[in-house]
Short mmCIF file of C-alpha atoms in Angstrom, two decimals:
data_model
loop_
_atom_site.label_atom_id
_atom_site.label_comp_id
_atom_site.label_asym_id
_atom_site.label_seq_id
_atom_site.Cartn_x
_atom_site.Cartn_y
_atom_site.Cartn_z
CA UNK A 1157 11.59 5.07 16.60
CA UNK A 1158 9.53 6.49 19.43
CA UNK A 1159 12.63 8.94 20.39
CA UNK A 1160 12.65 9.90 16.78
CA UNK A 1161 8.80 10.74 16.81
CA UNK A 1162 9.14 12.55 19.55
CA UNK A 1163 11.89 14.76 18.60
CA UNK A 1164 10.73 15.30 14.92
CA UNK A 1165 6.73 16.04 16.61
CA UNK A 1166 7.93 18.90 18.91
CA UNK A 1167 6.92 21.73 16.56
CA UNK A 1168 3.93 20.54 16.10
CA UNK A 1169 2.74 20.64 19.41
CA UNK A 1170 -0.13 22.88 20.43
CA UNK A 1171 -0.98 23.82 16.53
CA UNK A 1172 -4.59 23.93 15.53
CA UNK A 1173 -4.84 21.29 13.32
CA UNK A 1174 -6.80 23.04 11.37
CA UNK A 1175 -4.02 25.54 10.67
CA UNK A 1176 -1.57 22.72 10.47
CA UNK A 1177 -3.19 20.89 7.83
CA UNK A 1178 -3.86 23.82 5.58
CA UNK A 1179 0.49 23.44 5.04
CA UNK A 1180 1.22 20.38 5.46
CA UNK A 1181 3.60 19.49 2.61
CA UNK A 1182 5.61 22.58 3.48
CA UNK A 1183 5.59 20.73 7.53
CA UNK A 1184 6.64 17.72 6.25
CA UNK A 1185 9.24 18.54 3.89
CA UNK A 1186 10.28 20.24 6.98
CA UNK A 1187 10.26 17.30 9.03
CA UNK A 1188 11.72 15.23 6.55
CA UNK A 1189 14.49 17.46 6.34
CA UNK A 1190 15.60 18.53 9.67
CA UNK A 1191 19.09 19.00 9.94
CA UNK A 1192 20.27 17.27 12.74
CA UNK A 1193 18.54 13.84 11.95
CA UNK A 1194 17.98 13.75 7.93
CA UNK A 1195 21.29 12.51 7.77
CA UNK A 1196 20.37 8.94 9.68
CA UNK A 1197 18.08 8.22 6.47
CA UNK A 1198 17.86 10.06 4.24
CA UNK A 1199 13.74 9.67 4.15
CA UNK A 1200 14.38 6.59 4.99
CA UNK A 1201 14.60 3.84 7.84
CA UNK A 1202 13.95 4.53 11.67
CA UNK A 1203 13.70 8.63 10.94
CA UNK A 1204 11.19 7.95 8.12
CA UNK A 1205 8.79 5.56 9.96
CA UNK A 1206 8.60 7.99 13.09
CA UNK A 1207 7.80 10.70 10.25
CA UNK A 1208 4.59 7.94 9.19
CA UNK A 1209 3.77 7.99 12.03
CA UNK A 1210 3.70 11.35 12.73
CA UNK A 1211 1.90 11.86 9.56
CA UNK A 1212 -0.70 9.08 9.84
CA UNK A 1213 -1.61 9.90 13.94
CA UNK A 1214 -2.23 14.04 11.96
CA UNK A 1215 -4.58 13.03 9.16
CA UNK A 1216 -6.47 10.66 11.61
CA UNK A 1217 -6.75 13.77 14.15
CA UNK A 1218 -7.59 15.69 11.04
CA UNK A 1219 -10.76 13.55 10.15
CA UNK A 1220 -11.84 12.91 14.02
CA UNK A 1221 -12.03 16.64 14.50
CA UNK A 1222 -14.58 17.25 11.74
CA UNK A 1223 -16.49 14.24 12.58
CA UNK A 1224 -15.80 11.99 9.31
CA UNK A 1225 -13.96 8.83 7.99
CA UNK A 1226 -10.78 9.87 6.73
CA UNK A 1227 -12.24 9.04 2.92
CA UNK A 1228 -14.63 11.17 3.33
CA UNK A 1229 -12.52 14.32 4.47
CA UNK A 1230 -10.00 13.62 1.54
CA UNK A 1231 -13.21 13.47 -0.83
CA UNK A 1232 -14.72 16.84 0.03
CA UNK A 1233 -10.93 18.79 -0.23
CA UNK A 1234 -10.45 20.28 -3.73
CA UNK A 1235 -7.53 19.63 -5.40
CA UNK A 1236 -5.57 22.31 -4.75
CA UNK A 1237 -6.34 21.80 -1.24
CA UNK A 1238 -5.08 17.89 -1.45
CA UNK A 1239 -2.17 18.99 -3.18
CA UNK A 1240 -1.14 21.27 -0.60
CA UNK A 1241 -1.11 18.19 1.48
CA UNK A 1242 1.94 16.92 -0.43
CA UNK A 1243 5.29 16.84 -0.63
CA UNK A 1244 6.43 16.83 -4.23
CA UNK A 1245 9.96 18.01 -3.76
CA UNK A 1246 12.26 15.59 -6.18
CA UNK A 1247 9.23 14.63 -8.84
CA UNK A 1248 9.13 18.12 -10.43
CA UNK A 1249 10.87 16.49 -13.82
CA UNK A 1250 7.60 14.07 -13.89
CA UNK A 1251 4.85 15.60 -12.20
CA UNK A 1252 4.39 18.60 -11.01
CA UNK A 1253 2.14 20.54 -8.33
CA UNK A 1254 -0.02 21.74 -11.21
CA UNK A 1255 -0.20 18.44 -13.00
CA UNK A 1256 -1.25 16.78 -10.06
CA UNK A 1257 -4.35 19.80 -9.26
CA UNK A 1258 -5.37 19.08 -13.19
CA UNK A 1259 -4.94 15.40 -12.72
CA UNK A 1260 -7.37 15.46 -9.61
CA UNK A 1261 -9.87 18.25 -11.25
CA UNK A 1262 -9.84 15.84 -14.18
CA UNK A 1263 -11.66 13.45 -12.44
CA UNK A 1264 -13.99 15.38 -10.94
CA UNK A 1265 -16.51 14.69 -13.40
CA UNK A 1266 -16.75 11.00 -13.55
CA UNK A 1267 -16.70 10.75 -9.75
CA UNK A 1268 -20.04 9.93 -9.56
CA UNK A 1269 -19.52 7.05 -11.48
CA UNK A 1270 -17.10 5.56 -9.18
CA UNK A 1271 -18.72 6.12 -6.29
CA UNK A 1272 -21.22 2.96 -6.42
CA UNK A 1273 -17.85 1.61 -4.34
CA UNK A 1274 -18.94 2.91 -1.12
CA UNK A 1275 -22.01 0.69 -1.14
CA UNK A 1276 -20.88 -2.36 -2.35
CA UNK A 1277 -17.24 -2.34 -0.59
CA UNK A 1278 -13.64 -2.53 -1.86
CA UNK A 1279 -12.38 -6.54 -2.48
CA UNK A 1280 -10.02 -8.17 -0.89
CA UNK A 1281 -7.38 -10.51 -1.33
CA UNK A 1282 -6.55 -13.06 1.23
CA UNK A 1283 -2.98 -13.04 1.88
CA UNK A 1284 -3.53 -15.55 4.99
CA UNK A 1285 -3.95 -18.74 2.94
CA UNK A 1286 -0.57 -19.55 2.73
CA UNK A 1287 2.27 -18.69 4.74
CA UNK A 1288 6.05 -20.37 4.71
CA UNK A 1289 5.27 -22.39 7.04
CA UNK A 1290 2.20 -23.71 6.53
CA UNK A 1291 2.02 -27.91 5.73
CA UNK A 1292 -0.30 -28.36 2.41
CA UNK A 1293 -3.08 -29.66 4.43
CA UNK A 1294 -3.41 -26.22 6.40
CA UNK A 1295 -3.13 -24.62 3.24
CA UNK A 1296 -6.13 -26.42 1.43
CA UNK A 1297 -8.27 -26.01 4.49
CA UNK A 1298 -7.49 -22.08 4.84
CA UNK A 1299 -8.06 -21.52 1.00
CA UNK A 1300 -11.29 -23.31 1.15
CA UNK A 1301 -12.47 -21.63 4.00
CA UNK A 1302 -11.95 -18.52 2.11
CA UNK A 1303 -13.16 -19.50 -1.09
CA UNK A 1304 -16.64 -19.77 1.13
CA UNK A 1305 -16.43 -16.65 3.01
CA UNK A 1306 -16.47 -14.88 -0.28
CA UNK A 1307 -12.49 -14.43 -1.55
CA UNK A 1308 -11.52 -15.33 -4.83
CA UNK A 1309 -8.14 -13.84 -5.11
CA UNK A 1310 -5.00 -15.66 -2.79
CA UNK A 1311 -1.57 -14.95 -2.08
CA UNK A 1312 0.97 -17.59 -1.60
CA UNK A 1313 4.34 -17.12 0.12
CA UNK A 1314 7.47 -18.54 -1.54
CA UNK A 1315 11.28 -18.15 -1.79
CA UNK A 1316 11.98 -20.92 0.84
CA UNK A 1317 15.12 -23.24 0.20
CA UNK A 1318 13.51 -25.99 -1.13
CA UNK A 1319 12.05 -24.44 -4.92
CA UNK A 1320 10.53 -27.68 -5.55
CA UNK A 1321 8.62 -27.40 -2.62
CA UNK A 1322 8.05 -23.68 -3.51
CA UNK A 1323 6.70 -25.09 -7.44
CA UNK A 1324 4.58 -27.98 -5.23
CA UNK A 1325 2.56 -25.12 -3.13
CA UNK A 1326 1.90 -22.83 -6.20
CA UNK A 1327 0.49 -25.77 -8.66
CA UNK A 1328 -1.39 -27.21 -5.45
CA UNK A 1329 -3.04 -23.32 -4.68
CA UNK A 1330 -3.78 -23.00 -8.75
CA UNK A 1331 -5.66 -26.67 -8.25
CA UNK A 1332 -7.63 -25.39 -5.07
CA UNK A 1333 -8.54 -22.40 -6.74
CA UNK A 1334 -9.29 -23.22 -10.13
CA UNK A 1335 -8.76 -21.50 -13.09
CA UNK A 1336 -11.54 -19.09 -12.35
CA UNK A 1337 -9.13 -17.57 -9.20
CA UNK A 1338 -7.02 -15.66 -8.98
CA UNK A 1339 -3.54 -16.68 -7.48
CA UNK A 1340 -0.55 -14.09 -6.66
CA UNK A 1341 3.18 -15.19 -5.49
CA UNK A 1342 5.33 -13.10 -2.69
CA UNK A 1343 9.02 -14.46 -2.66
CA UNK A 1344 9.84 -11.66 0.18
CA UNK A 1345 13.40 -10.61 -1.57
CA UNK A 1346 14.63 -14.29 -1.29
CA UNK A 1347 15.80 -14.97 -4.99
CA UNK A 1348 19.45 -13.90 -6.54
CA UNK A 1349 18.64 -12.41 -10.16
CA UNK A 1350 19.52 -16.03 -11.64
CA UNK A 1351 17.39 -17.87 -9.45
CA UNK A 1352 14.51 -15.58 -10.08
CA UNK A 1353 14.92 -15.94 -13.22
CA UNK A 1354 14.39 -19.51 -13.19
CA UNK A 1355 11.77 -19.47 -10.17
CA UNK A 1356 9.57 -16.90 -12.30
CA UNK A 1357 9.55 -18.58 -15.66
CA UNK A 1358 8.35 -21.63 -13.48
CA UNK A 1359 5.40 -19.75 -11.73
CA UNK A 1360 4.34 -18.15 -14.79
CA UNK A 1361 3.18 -21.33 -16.16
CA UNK A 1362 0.71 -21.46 -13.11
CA UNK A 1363 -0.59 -17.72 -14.88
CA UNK A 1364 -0.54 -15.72 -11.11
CA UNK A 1365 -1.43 -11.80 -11.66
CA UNK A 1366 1.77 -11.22 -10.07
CA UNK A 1367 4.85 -12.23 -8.70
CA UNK A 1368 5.91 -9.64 -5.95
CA UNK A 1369 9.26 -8.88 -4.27
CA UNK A 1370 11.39 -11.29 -6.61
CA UNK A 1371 14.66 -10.06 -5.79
CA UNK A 1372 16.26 -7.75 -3.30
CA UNK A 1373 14.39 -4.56 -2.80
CA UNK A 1374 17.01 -1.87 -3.91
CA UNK A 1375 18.28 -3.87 -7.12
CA UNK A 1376 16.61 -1.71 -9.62
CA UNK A 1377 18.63 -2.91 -12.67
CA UNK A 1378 17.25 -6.43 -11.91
CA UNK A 1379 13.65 -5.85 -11.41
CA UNK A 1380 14.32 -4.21 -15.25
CA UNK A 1381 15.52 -7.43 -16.11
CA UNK A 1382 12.76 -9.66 -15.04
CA UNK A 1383 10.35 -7.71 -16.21
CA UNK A 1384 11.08 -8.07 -19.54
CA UNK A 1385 11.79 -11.10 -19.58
CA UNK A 1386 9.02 -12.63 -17.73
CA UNK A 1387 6.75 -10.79 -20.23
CA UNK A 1388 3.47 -11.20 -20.34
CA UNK A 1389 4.13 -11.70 -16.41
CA UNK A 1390 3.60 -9.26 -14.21
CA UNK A 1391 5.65 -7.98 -10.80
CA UNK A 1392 4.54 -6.52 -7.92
CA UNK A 1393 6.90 -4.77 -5.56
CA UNK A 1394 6.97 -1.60 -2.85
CA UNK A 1395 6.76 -3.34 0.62
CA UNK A 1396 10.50 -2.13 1.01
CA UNK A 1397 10.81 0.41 -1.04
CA UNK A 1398 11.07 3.49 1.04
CA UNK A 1399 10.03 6.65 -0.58
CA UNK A 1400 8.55 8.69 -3.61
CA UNK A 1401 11.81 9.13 -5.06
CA UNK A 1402 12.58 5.76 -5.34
CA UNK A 1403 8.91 4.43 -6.84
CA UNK A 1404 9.76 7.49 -9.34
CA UNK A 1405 12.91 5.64 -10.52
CA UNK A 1406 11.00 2.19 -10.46
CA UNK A 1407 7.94 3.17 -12.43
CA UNK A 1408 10.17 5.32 -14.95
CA UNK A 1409 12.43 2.64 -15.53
CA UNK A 1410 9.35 -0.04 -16.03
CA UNK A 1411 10.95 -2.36 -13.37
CA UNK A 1412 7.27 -2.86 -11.89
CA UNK A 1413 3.56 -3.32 -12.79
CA UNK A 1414 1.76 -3.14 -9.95
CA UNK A 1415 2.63 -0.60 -7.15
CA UNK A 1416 2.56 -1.42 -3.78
CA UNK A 1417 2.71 1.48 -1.86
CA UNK A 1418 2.20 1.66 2.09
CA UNK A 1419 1.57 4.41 4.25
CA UNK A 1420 3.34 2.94 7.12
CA UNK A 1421 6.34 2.75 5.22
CA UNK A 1422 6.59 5.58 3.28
CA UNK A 1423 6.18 8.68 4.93
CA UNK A 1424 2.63 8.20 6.39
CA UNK A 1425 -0.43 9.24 3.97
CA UNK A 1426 0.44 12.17 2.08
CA UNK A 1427 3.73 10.33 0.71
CA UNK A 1428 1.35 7.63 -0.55
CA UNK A 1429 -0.60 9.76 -2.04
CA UNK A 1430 2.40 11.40 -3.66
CA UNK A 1431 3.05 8.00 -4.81
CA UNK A 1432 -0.36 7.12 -5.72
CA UNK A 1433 -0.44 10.35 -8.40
CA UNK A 1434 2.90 9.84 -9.85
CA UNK A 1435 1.30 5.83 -10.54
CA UNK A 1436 -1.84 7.63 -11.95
CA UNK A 1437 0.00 9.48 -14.41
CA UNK A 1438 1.91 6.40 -15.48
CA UNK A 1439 -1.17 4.58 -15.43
CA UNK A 1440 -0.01 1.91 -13.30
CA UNK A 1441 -2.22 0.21 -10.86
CA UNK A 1442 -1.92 0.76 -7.01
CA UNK A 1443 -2.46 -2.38 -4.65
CA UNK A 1444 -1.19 -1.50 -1.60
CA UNK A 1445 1.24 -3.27 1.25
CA UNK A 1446 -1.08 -3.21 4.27
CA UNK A 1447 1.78 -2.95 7.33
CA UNK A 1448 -1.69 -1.15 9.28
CA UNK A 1449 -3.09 -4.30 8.67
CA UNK A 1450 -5.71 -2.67 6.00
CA UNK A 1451 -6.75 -0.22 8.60
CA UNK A 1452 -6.20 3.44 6.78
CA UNK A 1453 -5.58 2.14 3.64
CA UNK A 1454 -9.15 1.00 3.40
CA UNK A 1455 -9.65 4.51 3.29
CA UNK A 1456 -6.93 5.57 0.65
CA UNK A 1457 -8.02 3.02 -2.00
CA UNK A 1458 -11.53 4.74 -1.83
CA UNK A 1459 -10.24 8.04 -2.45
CA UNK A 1460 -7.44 6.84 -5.06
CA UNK A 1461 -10.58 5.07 -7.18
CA UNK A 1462 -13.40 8.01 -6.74
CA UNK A 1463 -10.70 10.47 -6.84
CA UNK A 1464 -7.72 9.86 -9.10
CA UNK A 1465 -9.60 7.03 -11.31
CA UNK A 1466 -7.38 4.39 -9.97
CA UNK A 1467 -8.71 0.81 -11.07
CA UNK A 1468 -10.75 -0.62 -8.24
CA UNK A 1469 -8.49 -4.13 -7.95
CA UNK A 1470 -8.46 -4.95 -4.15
CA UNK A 1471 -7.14 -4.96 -0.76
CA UNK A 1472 -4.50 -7.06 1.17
CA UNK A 1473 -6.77 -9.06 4.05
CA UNK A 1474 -4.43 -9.69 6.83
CA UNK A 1475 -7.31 -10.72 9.46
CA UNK A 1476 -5.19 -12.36 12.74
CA UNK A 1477 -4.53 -9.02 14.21
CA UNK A 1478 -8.11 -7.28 14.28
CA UNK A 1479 -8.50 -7.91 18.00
CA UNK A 1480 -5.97 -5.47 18.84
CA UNK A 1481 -8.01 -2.43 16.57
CA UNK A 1482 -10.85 -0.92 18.16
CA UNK A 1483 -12.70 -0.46 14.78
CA UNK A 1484 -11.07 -3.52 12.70
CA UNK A 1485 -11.80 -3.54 9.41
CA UNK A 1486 -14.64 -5.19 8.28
CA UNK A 1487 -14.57 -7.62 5.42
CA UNK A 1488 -17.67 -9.65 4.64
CA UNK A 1489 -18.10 -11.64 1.48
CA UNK A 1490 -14.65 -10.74 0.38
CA UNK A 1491 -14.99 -7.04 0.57
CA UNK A 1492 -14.12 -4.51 2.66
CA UNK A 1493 -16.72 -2.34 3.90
CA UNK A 1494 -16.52 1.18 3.99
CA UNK A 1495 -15.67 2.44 7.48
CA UNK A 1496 -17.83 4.87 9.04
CA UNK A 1497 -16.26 5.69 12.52
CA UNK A 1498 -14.61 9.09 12.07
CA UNK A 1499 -10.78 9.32 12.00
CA UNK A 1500 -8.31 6.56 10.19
CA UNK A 1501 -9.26 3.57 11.75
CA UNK A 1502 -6.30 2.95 13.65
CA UNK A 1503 -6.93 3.37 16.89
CA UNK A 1504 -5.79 0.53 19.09
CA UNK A 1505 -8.07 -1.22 21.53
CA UNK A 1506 -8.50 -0.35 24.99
CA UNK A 1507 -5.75 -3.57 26.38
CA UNK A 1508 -3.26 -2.06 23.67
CA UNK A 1509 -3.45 1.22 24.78
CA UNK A 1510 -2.66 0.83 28.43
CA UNK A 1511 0.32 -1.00 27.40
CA UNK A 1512 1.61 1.32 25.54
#
């Protein structure tokens, strides 16, 4: 991957960002499409990653060299101007450049309204409660010791082998939580299309908000399946799924209800955004995958609720890795509070960066 960003970066060396930005679909689309690597994805895998990466290390230059918080540059663009950030190639049939401008000068408006959010932070989710292997003793402990640091919404890991250990976790985190709380269930790809079918009509008795990544990734036709038929329940996928094109065919075909888009596996932020747009106009909520750890997407949920009108839900919180962040994210009471340190937040901390 680090080959691949530096081969696909070349051209981009010695730009004015400045200049750079002012095109950077059309540089991307470029990127994405050179001709002698395109073919090891296409826009996706090892070539797409180095092209987040690319993407993500711009924007954050972007923001440091006018002296802002990446939310806060992406708030003061017009919408023309954050459209031109965008690569819309292959959604033309469902949204276009100039539905996405009106979309965004729609909102404009009400923005006022929304933006209460930067004082009082964006909630969180803790997603730390209750990994595989966790015993149910660590789990009670963690989920209690979250329940007083402010979180009231907890995501539990299953799709082991043992589903009656799997049923045993989720009734015990329901129980620790109360009804009041609110529980969601990741099952990481693990289930066949039968078992899933079985596993979710078991959960959904335990009334999660979700139940994400029930099957294998790619299997459109099943994620179809189980959505109707786990009706009123609700699925959550997008960890794996690996670019616009692919959450186009998703959300069309109403194989998922909440969309869980990440910038560090798509292709870095304006591909989210992309993403996040195409989700607006289907009116589908967008709670991000936080590979970053919550780091820049703490500042593209701000902008996707003051700018687009995305619902405010909340935030992965994936807290064992802040020590390696020199500006972690900071969560208090269950929120995340809105970074001021200009850039993207992702810079690592001074051990990381002599290692790499």
């Amino acid at each position: 991957m680090c080959e691949a960003i530096e081969l696909l970066a070349k051209p981009l060396l010695s730009r004015p960002i400045e200049d750079l930005m002012a095109e950077f679909g059309h540089v991307t689309r470029l990127m994405a499409d050179d001709p002698m690597m395109r073919w090891l994805g296409p826009h996706k895998g090892v070539v797409h990653l180095a092209l987040a990466s690319i993407t993500n290390a711009c924007f954050d230059l972007w923001a440091k060299s006018r002296g802002v918080p990446l939310w806060r540059l992406l708030l003061d663009l017009s919408p023309e101007d954050t459209v031109r950030l965008l690569d819309l190639s292959y959604l033309d049939e469902v949204l276009t450049e100039r539905e996405a401008v009106e979309l965004l000068r729609r909102e404009m408006s009400t923005r006022a309204d929304r933006e209460g959010m930067l004082r009082t932070g964006y909630r969180g989710y803790d997603t730390s409660v209750g990994w595989m292997a966790y015993d149910d003793a660590r789990v009670r402990d963690l989920t209690k010791r979250a329940m007083d640091k402010g979180f009231s919404a907890f995501k539990l890991k299953v799709g082991s082998i043992d589903q009656s250990r799997d049923l045993r976790r989720a009734a015990m985190l329901r129980e620790c939580v109360g009804d009041k709380g609110t529980i969601m269930f990741d099952a990481n790809q693990q289930w066949t299309l039968p078992v899933a079918r079985k596993m979710c009509g078991e959960l959904a008795k335990l009334k999660p908000l979700w139940i994400e990544e029930p099957t294998h990734p790619d299997d459109l036709m099943a994620h179809v399946a189980l959505a109707r038929e786990i009706a009123p329940g609700k699925i959550a996928t997008g960890e794996h799924i690996p670019n616009r094109v692919v959450f186009k065919n998703f959300i069309e075909a109403g194989a998922m209800h909440y969309v869980q888009a990440d910038c560090t596996r798509l292709a870095g932020v304006g591909e989210f955004l992309a993403v996040s747009l195409l989700a607006r106009k289907f009116n589908l909520p967008i709670v991000p995958h936080v590979g970053d750890m919550g780091q820049i997407h703490q500042h593209l949920v701000i902008f996707n609720h003051v700018a687009m009108g995305h619902e405010a839900l909340f935030l992965e919180h994936i807290p064992h890795l802040r020590p390696h962040f020199a500006f972690p994210a900071q969560v208090e009471g269950g929120y995340y509070r809105t970074p001021l340190e200009p850039g993207a937040s992702c810079d690592l901390s001074g051990s990381e960066r002599s290692c790499a």
